[in-house]
Amino acid sequence: IYNPYFIRDIGFLLSYGGVIGIIGFYNIFRTKFQDKFEKNKITKYIKESLIISFSVQIVILPINIMLFNNVSIIFFISNILVLPLIGGVIITSIFIIITSFINLQIIYPLARIVNIVLKLIIFITKFLANLPFSNFLVITPDFIYVIFYYLVLIYVLFRKQISRIINKKVLKKIFIITVIITIITNCIINIINKKFTIYFVDVGQR
């Protein structure tokens, strides 16, 4: 509402996509692997971090591919290392903002600590990103496949509610028809859109 163009902002897409992923899929994964959680706090933390990481990646994967043509295969490692640091930074930053209205002198030591932690987070992410085989390049998918991907995610999240409205047999037929239509539509678009045009704009400069 404040600025509709935020819908095209990379930070907006990744941040809100990540939050939607955690809200939508965290409990699903946690319930599924609940029996496998151990009493050891470190093991439990690692498993929960992995669940959060996969929950986020499920939603933002197509966004990453479309914007960066890149898929990270060690995202879960960076998340395990960075998540506790980010949690501390957020809490401390909120305290700094509130305290800054009272006394600026108090927040300087905390601000320096936050700055050091942020530099550490950046170092960890850059180091892991530069490791061999840490990520690989992929081609930009057709937008219609991205839409189909998110439709599948929506079905996974609301399958119980959908099953109450639509019969399972009918739902399977709808799914098969949707897949066929998606493939046919994509083929038609690729056949029609074969023309490659380059435009040169002459503005009189030599």
Short mmCIF file of C-alpha atoms in Angstrom, two decimals:
data_model
loop_
_atom_site.label_atom_id
_atom_site.label_comp_id
_atom_site.label_asym_id
_atom_site.label_seq_id
_atom_site.Cartn_x
_atom_site.Cartn_y
_atom_site.Cartn_z
CA ILE A 1 0.00 0.00 0.00
CA TYR A 2 2.83 2.39 0.91
CA ASN A 3 4.75 1.66 -2.29
CA PRO A 4 3.32 -0.93 -4.73
CA TYR A 5 6.66 -1.10 -6.57
CA PHE A 6 8.13 -2.96 -3.58
CA ILE A 7 6.58 -6.07 -5.15
CA ARG A 8 9.48 -5.98 -7.63
CA ASP A 9 12.16 -5.35 -5.01
CA ILE A 10 14.57 -8.28 -4.53
CA GLY A 11 14.81 -7.76 -0.77
CA PHE A 12 11.02 -7.71 -0.47
CA LEU A 13 10.58 -10.89 -2.51
CA LEU A 14 13.26 -12.86 -0.65
CA SER A 15 12.32 -11.60 2.83
CA TYR A 16 8.58 -12.15 2.51
CA GLY A 17 9.11 -15.38 0.58
CA GLY A 18 11.30 -16.68 3.41
CA VAL A 19 8.75 -15.71 6.06
CA ILE A 20 5.93 -17.35 4.09
CA GLY A 21 8.06 -20.49 3.78
CA ILE A 22 8.66 -20.66 7.54
CA ILE A 23 5.00 -20.00 8.37
CA GLY A 24 3.75 -22.49 5.81
CA PHE A 25 6.20 -25.39 5.91
CA TYR A 26 8.07 -25.30 9.24
CA ASN A 27 5.33 -27.07 11.20
CA ILE A 28 4.80 -29.58 8.38
CA PHE A 29 8.45 -30.64 8.41
CA ARG A 30 8.75 -30.50 12.17
CA THR A 31 5.69 -32.72 12.65
CA LYS A 32 7.01 -35.18 10.10
CA PHE A 33 10.43 -35.45 11.76
CA GLN A 34 9.28 -34.93 15.35
CA ASP A 35 10.18 -38.45 16.44
CA LYS A 36 13.70 -37.97 15.11
CA PHE A 37 14.46 -34.97 17.34
CA GLU A 38 16.98 -35.91 19.97
CA LYS A 39 17.40 -34.57 23.48
CA ASN A 40 20.88 -33.25 22.70
CA LYS A 41 20.54 -29.46 22.37
CA ILE A 42 23.18 -29.15 19.64
CA THR A 43 21.61 -31.88 17.50
CA LYS A 44 18.16 -30.42 18.07
CA TYR A 45 19.38 -26.95 17.06
CA ILE A 46 21.00 -28.29 13.88
CA LYS A 47 17.84 -30.18 12.89
CA GLU A 48 15.60 -27.21 13.55
CA SER A 49 17.96 -24.94 11.59
CA LEU A 50 17.83 -27.39 8.68
CA ILE A 51 14.02 -27.42 8.79
CA ILE A 52 13.90 -23.61 8.78
CA SER A 53 16.42 -23.49 5.93
CA PHE A 54 14.48 -25.94 3.76
CA SER A 55 11.20 -24.20 4.58
CA VAL A 56 12.64 -20.91 3.33
CA GLN A 57 14.32 -22.42 0.26
CA ILE A 58 11.15 -24.14 -0.93
CA VAL A 59 9.45 -20.77 -1.43
CA ILE A 60 12.36 -18.60 -2.60
CA LEU A 61 14.01 -21.18 -4.91
CA PRO A 62 12.20 -20.03 -8.10
CA ILE A 63 12.87 -16.39 -7.16
CA ASN A 64 16.60 -17.09 -6.77
CA ILE A 65 16.72 -18.94 -10.07
CA MET A 66 14.82 -16.25 -11.99
CA LEU A 67 16.79 -13.34 -10.52
CA PHE A 68 20.28 -14.81 -10.18
CA ASN A 69 20.26 -18.05 -12.23
CA ASN A 70 21.94 -19.58 -9.23
CA VAL A 71 21.17 -22.44 -6.85
CA SER A 72 23.09 -22.81 -3.60
CA ILE A 73 23.79 -26.34 -2.40
CA ILE A 74 25.36 -25.39 0.95
CA PHE A 75 22.73 -22.92 2.13
CA PHE A 76 21.96 -25.12 5.13
CA ILE A 77 25.57 -24.86 6.36
CA SER A 78 25.59 -21.07 6.23
CA ASN A 79 22.21 -20.93 7.94
CA ILE A 80 23.37 -23.15 10.80
CA LEU A 81 26.34 -20.83 11.38
CA VAL A 82 24.57 -17.52 10.78
CA LEU A 83 21.10 -17.97 12.32
CA PRO A 84 22.17 -17.64 15.98
CA LEU A 85 24.25 -14.57 15.13
CA ILE A 86 21.37 -12.93 13.27
CA GLY A 87 19.02 -13.58 16.20
CA GLY A 88 21.39 -11.79 18.57
CA VAL A 89 21.89 -8.92 16.13
CA ILE A 90 18.14 -8.36 15.71
CA ILE A 91 17.44 -8.35 19.45
CA THR A 92 20.41 -6.07 20.19
CA SER A 93 19.49 -3.73 17.33
CA ILE A 94 15.94 -3.34 18.63
CA PHE A 95 17.37 -2.50 22.07
CA ILE A 96 19.77 0.01 20.48
CA ILE A 97 16.95 1.75 18.59
CA ILE A 98 14.81 2.07 21.71
CA THR A 99 17.73 3.20 23.89
CA SER A 100 18.89 5.76 21.31
CA PHE A 101 15.88 7.93 22.20
CA ILE A 102 17.10 8.06 25.81
CA ASN A 103 20.90 8.23 25.68
CA LEU A 104 23.19 7.85 22.66
CA GLN A 105 26.31 7.30 24.77
CA ILE A 106 24.99 4.00 26.13
CA ILE A 107 24.50 2.41 22.71
CA TYR A 108 27.98 3.04 21.27
CA PRO A 109 29.62 -0.12 22.75
CA LEU A 110 26.64 -2.24 21.68
CA ALA A 111 26.66 -0.72 18.20
CA ARG A 112 30.35 -1.62 17.82
CA ILE A 113 29.62 -5.20 18.86
CA VAL A 114 26.74 -5.42 16.37
CA ASN A 115 29.03 -4.03 13.66
CA ILE A 116 31.65 -6.71 14.39
CA VAL A 117 29.02 -9.47 14.33
CA LEU A 118 27.61 -8.19 11.01
CA LYS A 119 31.11 -8.22 9.51
CA LEU A 120 31.53 -11.80 10.76
CA ILE A 121 28.21 -12.80 9.14
CA ILE A 122 29.29 -11.23 5.83
CA PHE A 123 32.67 -13.00 6.05
CA ILE A 124 31.03 -16.40 6.68
CA THR A 125 28.57 -16.02 3.79
CA LYS A 126 31.24 -14.80 1.36
CA PHE A 127 33.67 -17.56 2.39
CA LEU A 128 31.06 -20.29 1.91
CA ALA A 129 29.83 -18.75 -1.35
CA ASN A 130 33.37 -18.88 -2.78
CA LEU A 131 33.89 -22.55 -1.96
CA PRO A 132 34.14 -24.85 -5.00
CA PHE A 133 30.80 -26.42 -5.96
CA SER A 134 29.00 -24.27 -3.37
CA ASN A 135 26.47 -23.30 -6.02
CA PHE A 136 25.73 -23.93 -9.66
CA LEU A 137 24.25 -21.94 -12.50
CA VAL A 138 20.89 -22.80 -14.04
CA ILE A 139 18.93 -21.40 -16.96
CA THR A 140 16.04 -19.01 -16.39
CA PRO A 141 12.83 -21.08 -16.24
CA ASP A 142 9.75 -20.12 -18.21
CA PHE A 143 7.41 -18.07 -16.06
CA ILE A 144 4.58 -20.52 -16.61
CA TYR A 145 6.58 -23.25 -14.84
CA VAL A 146 7.18 -20.90 -11.91
CA ILE A 147 3.43 -20.31 -11.63
CA PHE A 148 2.82 -24.07 -11.76
CA TYR A 149 5.46 -24.58 -9.03
CA TYR A 150 3.70 -22.16 -6.70
CA LEU A 151 0.31 -23.68 -7.47
CA VAL A 152 1.71 -27.02 -6.30
CA LEU A 153 3.01 -25.37 -3.10
CA ILE A 154 -0.42 -23.82 -2.48
CA TYR A 155 -2.01 -27.25 -2.91
CA VAL A 156 0.46 -28.81 -0.45
CA LEU A 157 -0.36 -26.15 2.15
CA PHE A 158 -4.14 -26.26 1.70
CA ARG A 159 -4.66 -29.83 0.50
CA LYS A 160 -6.98 -30.68 3.42
CA GLN A 161 -9.24 -27.71 2.75
CA ILE A 162 -9.17 -28.38 -1.00
CA SER A 163 -9.96 -32.08 -0.49
CA ARG A 164 -13.08 -31.13 1.44
CA ILE A 165 -14.32 -29.06 -1.49
CA ILE A 166 -13.11 -31.17 -4.42
CA ASN A 167 -13.18 -34.97 -4.70
CA LYS A 168 -9.72 -36.62 -4.84
CA LYS A 169 -10.41 -38.28 -8.20
CA VAL A 170 -11.56 -34.97 -9.66
CA LEU A 171 -8.51 -33.27 -8.13
CA LYS A 172 -6.15 -35.77 -9.81
CA LYS A 173 -7.82 -35.14 -13.16
CA ILE A 174 -7.48 -31.39 -12.66
CA PHE A 175 -3.79 -31.84 -11.80
CA ILE A 176 -3.12 -33.95 -14.91
CA ILE A 177 -5.03 -31.51 -17.15
CA THR A 178 -3.10 -28.58 -15.62
CA VAL A 179 0.23 -30.29 -16.31
CA ILE A 180 -0.76 -31.01 -19.92
CA ILE A 181 -2.00 -27.45 -20.47
CA THR A 182 1.20 -26.05 -18.94
CA ILE A 183 3.42 -28.12 -21.23
CA ILE A 184 1.35 -27.38 -24.37
CA THR A 185 1.18 -23.65 -23.58
CA ASN A 186 4.92 -23.50 -23.02
CA CYS A 187 5.58 -25.31 -26.32
CA ILE A 188 3.27 -22.92 -28.20
CA ILE A 189 4.96 -19.87 -26.63
CA ASN A 190 8.41 -21.20 -27.58
CA ILE A 191 7.31 -21.89 -31.15
CA ILE A 192 5.67 -18.48 -31.62
CA ASN A 193 8.29 -16.44 -29.77
CA LYS A 194 11.31 -17.37 -31.91
CA LYS A 195 12.01 -13.91 -33.25
CA PHE A 196 15.08 -12.25 -31.78
CA THR A 197 15.20 -8.48 -32.20
CA ILE A 198 17.87 -5.97 -31.21
CA TYR A 199 16.94 -2.28 -31.08
CA PHE A 200 19.54 0.47 -31.49
CA VAL A 201 18.49 3.96 -30.43
CA ASP A 202 20.42 6.73 -32.20
CA VAL A 203 20.51 9.81 -29.99
CA GLY A 204 22.90 11.76 -32.21
CA GLN A 205 26.07 11.06 -30.24
CA ARG A 206 29.25 10.18 -32.18
#
